[in-house]
XYZ file of N, CA and C in Angstrom:
399
model
N -41.469 4.952 -3.943
C -40.558 5.662 -4.826
C -39.215 4.924 -4.838
N -38.671 4.710 -6.010
C -37.398 3.996 -6.134
C -36.258 4.893 -5.664
N -35.278 4.263 -5.024
C -34.110 5.011 -4.567
C -33.191 5.277 -5.753
N -32.684 6.485 -5.828
C -31.791 6.873 -6.917
C -30.455 6.147 -6.774
N -29.921 5.662 -7.902
C -28.629 4.978 -7.901
C -27.522 5.956 -7.520
N -26.548 5.468 -6.783
C -25.409 6.302 -6.406
C -24.636 6.712 -7.648
N -24.190 7.956 -7.698
C -23.335 8.351 -8.825
C -21.961 7.685 -8.678
N -21.342 7.423 -9.797
C -20.045 6.756 -9.797
C -18.912 7.761 -9.987
N -17.837 7.519 -9.263
C -16.630 8.332 -9.381
C -15.441 7.395 -9.549
N -14.503 7.817 -10.360
C -13.291 7.050 -10.623
C -12.103 7.833 -10.085
N -11.242 7.146 -9.336
C -10.007 7.754 -8.850
C -8.846 7.058 -9.546
N -8.032 7.834 -10.247
C -6.841 7.303 -10.909
C -5.624 7.924 -10.237
N -4.926 7.109 -9.471
C -3.783 7.594 -8.681
C -2.993 6.382 -8.216
N -1.657 6.516 -8.128
C -0.836 5.382 -7.701
C -0.495 5.395 -6.215
N -0.787 6.466 -5.508
C -0.499 6.570 -4.078
C -1.716 6.106 -3.268
N -1.585 4.945 -2.637
C -2.715 4.349 -1.913
C -3.234 5.256 -0.796
N -2.346 5.922 -0.095
C -2.769 6.813 0.992
C -3.619 7.959 0.455
N -3.214 8.510 -0.663
C -3.956 9.589 -1.304
C -5.316 9.084 -1.798
N -5.330 7.919 -2.401
C -6.590 7.306 -2.846
C -7.543 7.171 -1.665
N -7.035 6.658 -0.553
C -7.887 6.433 0.621
C -8.523 7.728 1.120
N -7.763 8.815 1.151
C -8.321 10.075 1.651
C -9.382 10.633 0.697
N -9.168 10.504 -0.596
C -10.143 10.979 -1.578
C -11.387 10.097 -1.550
N -11.175 8.807 -1.489
C -12.291 7.858 -1.462
C -13.190 8.112 -0.251
N -12.605 8.382 0.880
C -13.358 8.658 2.103
C -14.278 9.868 1.921
N -13.759 10.923 1.314
C -14.543 12.137 1.064
C -15.705 11.843 0.115
N -15.430 11.128 -0.967
C -16.469 10.835 -1.949
C -17.535 9.896 -1.394
N -17.123 8.918 -0.630
C -18.106 7.988 -0.064
C -19.015 8.682 0.944
N -18.485 9.671 1.653
C -19.336 10.461 2.555
C -20.412 11.216 1.783
N -20.149 11.505 0.529
C -21.110 12.202 -0.342
C -21.962 11.194 -1.116
N -21.889 9.932 -0.752
C -22.712 8.850 -1.330
C -22.315 8.446 -2.748
N -21.041 8.584 -3.084
C -20.570 8.124 -4.385
C -20.164 6.658 -4.307
N -20.417 5.931 -5.386
C -19.860 4.602 -5.571
C -18.490 4.838 -6.206
N -17.435 4.414 -5.541
C -16.073 4.764 -5.963
C -15.336 3.550 -6.508
N -14.704 3.758 -7.657
C -13.814 2.765 -8.246
C -12.427 3.391 -8.271
N -11.425 2.618 -7.877
C -10.064 3.143 -7.863
C -9.180 2.353 -8.821
N -8.179 3.036 -9.320
C -7.226 2.393 -10.210
C -5.855 3.030 -10.016
N -4.831 2.188 -9.992
C -3.453 2.659 -9.912
C -2.883 2.905 -11.310
N -3.493 2.273 -12.300
C -2.900 2.194 -13.624
C -3.849 2.760 -14.681
N -3.312 3.557 -15.589
C -4.119 4.258 -16.582
C -4.929 3.313 -17.466
N -4.337 2.268 -17.970
C -5.060 1.362 -18.874
C -6.240 0.701 -18.173
N -6.074 0.365 -16.903
C -7.174 -0.205 -16.129
C -8.313 0.815 -15.993
N -7.960 2.059 -15.716
C -8.974 3.117 -15.604
C -9.726 3.279 -16.927
N -9.024 3.223 -18.023
C -9.672 3.346 -19.330
C -10.613 2.177 -19.587
N -10.261 0.989 -19.133
C -11.168 -0.161 -19.248
C -12.435 0.078 -18.421
N -12.271 0.619 -17.219
C -13.441 0.937 -16.385
C -14.364 1.910 -17.112
N -13.793 2.914 -17.776
C -14.589 3.911 -18.483
C -15.360 3.309 -19.658
N -14.857 2.220 -20.227
C -15.575 1.543 -21.309
C -16.726 0.705 -20.774
N -16.614 0.276 -19.515
C -17.625 -0.599 -18.923
C -18.806 0.140 -18.317
N -18.593 1.376 -17.873
C -19.662 2.130 -17.218
C -19.401 3.612 -17.345
N -20.437 4.383 -17.066
C -20.316 5.833 -17.100
C -19.844 6.331 -15.739
N -18.814 7.127 -15.759
C -18.303 7.787 -14.556
C -18.457 9.288 -14.773
N -19.438 9.900 -14.132
C -19.617 11.333 -14.301
C -18.449 12.145 -13.733
N -17.722 11.562 -12.771
C -16.636 12.278 -12.100
C -15.394 11.397 -12.018
N -14.247 11.989 -12.337
C -12.955 11.306 -12.184
C -11.995 12.247 -11.465
N -11.236 11.685 -10.539
C -10.182 12.414 -9.843
C -8.879 11.805 -10.343
N -8.057 12.632 -10.997
C -6.899 12.120 -11.731
C -5.607 12.696 -11.176
N -4.690 11.796 -10.823
C -3.369 12.183 -10.351
C -2.312 11.421 -11.120
N -1.218 11.112 -10.446
C -0.154 10.317 -11.052
C -0.620 8.871 -11.164
N -0.337 8.248 -12.288
C -0.786 6.875 -12.498
C 0.305 6.054 -13.166
N 0.316 4.784 -12.848
C 1.211 3.853 -13.543
C 0.814 3.827 -15.017
N 1.795 3.804 -15.891
C 1.516 3.720 -17.317
C 1.176 5.051 -17.962
N 1.437 6.140 -17.254
C 1.154 7.462 -17.801
C 2.336 8.376 -17.500
N 2.748 9.139 -18.496
C 3.891 10.038 -18.322
C 3.566 11.197 -17.383
N 2.288 11.593 -17.344
C 1.873 12.701 -16.496
C 0.368 12.636 -16.269
N -0.131 13.333 -15.264
C -1.579 13.380 -15.071
C -2.287 14.019 -16.269
N -1.601 14.910 -16.966
C -2.206 15.568 -18.124
C -2.399 14.582 -19.278
N -1.443 13.669 -19.440
C -1.603 12.618 -20.446
C -2.795 11.739 -20.079
N -2.895 11.378 -18.811
C -4.015 10.549 -18.356
C -5.345 11.272 -18.580
N -5.377 12.570 -18.276
C -6.601 13.343 -18.487
C -6.989 13.367 -19.960
N -6.022 13.560 -20.829
C -6.290 13.570 -22.269
C -6.906 12.245 -22.707
N -6.343 11.143 -22.222
C -6.854 9.831 -22.596
C -8.258 9.591 -22.031
N -8.514 10.106 -20.838
C -9.857 9.978 -20.248
C -10.869 10.769 -21.063
N -10.518 11.995 -21.454
C -11.417 12.820 -22.269
C -11.722 12.121 -23.590
N -10.710 11.510 -24.182
C -10.920 10.812 -25.451
C -11.819 9.591 -25.274
N -11.690 8.899 -24.142
C -12.492 7.705 -23.886
C -13.894 8.036 -23.382
N -14.013 9.139 -22.659
C -15.284 9.477 -22.015
C -15.440 11.001 -21.936
N -15.847 11.631 -23.029
C -15.890 13.090 -23.081
C -16.819 13.750 -22.063
N -17.776 13.031 -21.532
C -18.727 13.618 -20.581
C -18.276 13.483 -19.122
N -17.143 12.874 -18.884
C -16.627 12.733 -17.522
C -15.973 14.038 -17.084
N -16.436 14.576 -15.969
C -15.819 15.771 -15.384
C -14.632 15.334 -14.542
N -13.584 16.153 -14.523
C -12.368 15.751 -13.823
C -11.883 16.781 -12.819
N -11.293 16.241 -11.761
C -10.543 17.020 -10.780
C -9.110 16.521 -10.884
N -8.179 17.424 -11.026
C -6.760 17.078 -11.147
C -6.100 17.140 -9.776
N -5.224 16.187 -9.502
C -4.396 16.207 -8.299
C -3.009 16.645 -8.741
N -2.602 17.832 -8.317
C -1.309 18.363 -8.754
C -0.871 19.489 -7.834
N 0.431 19.565 -7.605
C 0.996 20.665 -6.830
C 1.500 21.797 -7.722
N 1.260 21.712 -9.016
C 1.681 22.774 -9.924
C 0.880 24.044 -9.643
N 1.454 25.206 -9.966
C 0.712 26.463 -9.800
C -0.518 26.488 -10.712
N -1.532 27.213 -10.288
C -2.795 27.260 -11.024
C -2.620 27.675 -12.482
N -1.753 28.642 -12.739
C -1.539 29.107 -14.113
C -1.025 27.978 -15.003
N -0.091 27.194 -14.468
C 0.469 26.081 -15.248
C -0.575 24.982 -15.464
N -1.362 24.706 -14.429
C -2.440 23.719 -14.561
C -3.417 24.175 -15.644
N -3.819 25.444 -15.588
C -4.767 25.962 -16.582
C -4.214 25.845 -17.996
N -2.923 26.137 -18.149
C -2.301 26.058 -19.472
C -2.234 24.619 -19.978
N -1.783 23.705 -19.122
C -1.587 22.314 -19.539
C -2.900 21.542 -19.663
N -3.922 21.953 -18.916
C -5.198 21.220 -18.917
C -6.242 21.878 -19.810
N -5.839 22.886 -20.555
C -6.796 23.586 -21.414
C -7.457 22.600 -22.382
N -8.762 22.680 -22.456
C -9.512 21.804 -23.354
C -9.978 20.513 -22.711
N -9.543 20.237 -21.494
C -9.955 18.998 -20.831
C -11.202 19.187 -19.980
N -11.628 20.424 -19.799
C -12.849 20.684 -19.057
C -12.776 20.281 -17.598
N -11.640 20.524 -16.963
C -11.524 20.120 -15.565
C -12.284 21.098 -14.675
N -12.755 20.570 -13.545
C -13.454 21.382 -12.558
C -12.480 22.238 -11.762
N -11.253 21.764 -11.639
C -10.226 22.441 -10.877
C -9.193 21.434 -10.422
N -8.299 21.887 -9.544
C -7.284 20.954 -9.057
C -7.086 21.138 -7.555
N -6.585 20.071 -6.952
C -6.230 20.063 -5.530
C -4.786 19.592 -5.427
N -4.107 20.021 -4.372
C -2.729 19.594 -4.151
C -2.653 18.132 -3.747
N -1.460 17.580 -3.839
C -1.273 16.166 -3.502
C -1.467 15.914 -2.008
N -1.346 16.931 -1.204
C -1.725 16.834 0.209
C -3.182 17.309 0.270
N -4.083 16.455 -0.186
C -5.485 16.829 -0.370
C -6.103 17.299 0.937
N -6.621 18.521 0.879
C -7.380 19.046 2.005
C -8.845 18.810 1.706
N -9.551 18.222 2.669
C -10.949 17.859 2.482
C -11.776 19.012 1.942
N -11.593 20.204 2.518
C -12.428 21.341 2.115
C -12.191 21.726 0.656
N -10.962 21.583 0.161
C -10.672 21.928 -1.237
C -11.351 20.954 -2.196
N -11.223 19.669 -1.911
C -11.856 18.669 -2.762
C -13.374 18.768 -2.655
N -13.870 18.940 -1.457
C -15.306 19.043 -1.242
C -15.898 20.221 -2.014
N -15.192 21.321 -2.072
C -15.654 22.493 -2.822
C -15.827 22.140 -4.301
N -14.863 21.422 -4.873
C -14.953 21.028 -6.281
C -16.058 20.002 -6.513
N -16.212 19.069 -5.583
C -17.269 18.059 -5.703
C -18.640 18.732 -5.642
N -18.793 19.687 -4.746
C -20.066 20.407 -4.660
C -20.332 21.210 -5.933
N -19.302 21.784 -6.524
C -19.465 22.486 -7.806
C -19.929 21.514 -8.881
N -19.311 20.346 -8.911
C -19.716 19.301 -9.855
C -21.190 18.967 -9.655
N -21.597 18.761 -8.406
C -22.980 18.394 -8.120
C -23.956 19.503 -8.518
N -23.562 20.750 -8.344
C -24.427 21.868 -8.723
C -24.597 21.930 -10.241
N -23.535 21.639 -10.969
C -23.584 21.682 -12.429
C -24.354 20.493 -12.985
N -24.113 19.349 -12.425
C -24.702 18.105 -12.918
C -25.686 17.555 -11.899
N -26.756 18.284 -11.667
C -27.702 17.915 -10.612
C -28.301 16.520 -10.807
N -28.375 16.051 -12.029
C -28.940 14.708 -12.225
C -28.011 13.629 -11.676
N -26.740 13.983 -11.424
C -25.794 13.034 -10.859
C -25.608 13.215 -9.355
N -26.188 14.269 -8.804
C -25.972 14.586 -7.385
C -26.514 13.475 -6.511
N -25.799 13.158 -5.442
C -26.251 12.120 -4.526
C -27.560 12.514 -3.845
N -28.358 11.502 -3.577
C -29.586 11.710 -2.827
C -29.198 11.859 -1.363
N -29.538 12.987 -0.764
C -29.170 13.260 0.626
C -30.427 13.199 1.479
N -30.299 12.611 2.651
C -31.448 12.579 3.562
C -31.305 13.618 4.637
């Protein structure tokens, strides 16, 4: 039986420490992770391959994470997103309406919060879920 390909995740964020903590969580779940500091680079990645999951925060070349999310949705409408933001949930819901985000985590990412959203993503998109032994 052929081994299932790892699902791909894209992290768009300019804070290297934050990227590292998110990447560690995703790699433990068997994701192939691509990172980008800059919005235009992330958009190029989205043209080259399918990323079922994107984690979007502050990025170079973007006025806000919401602008970056809008551009990601336009480039790749089937990509599910997790927002990195310390804004209150009500404000996130208002500003991210129509982007189909799974939810958001604070900039001081707690593993359990991100993991909860990743597991929700995997439950919804079972064809993308990592093969677990």
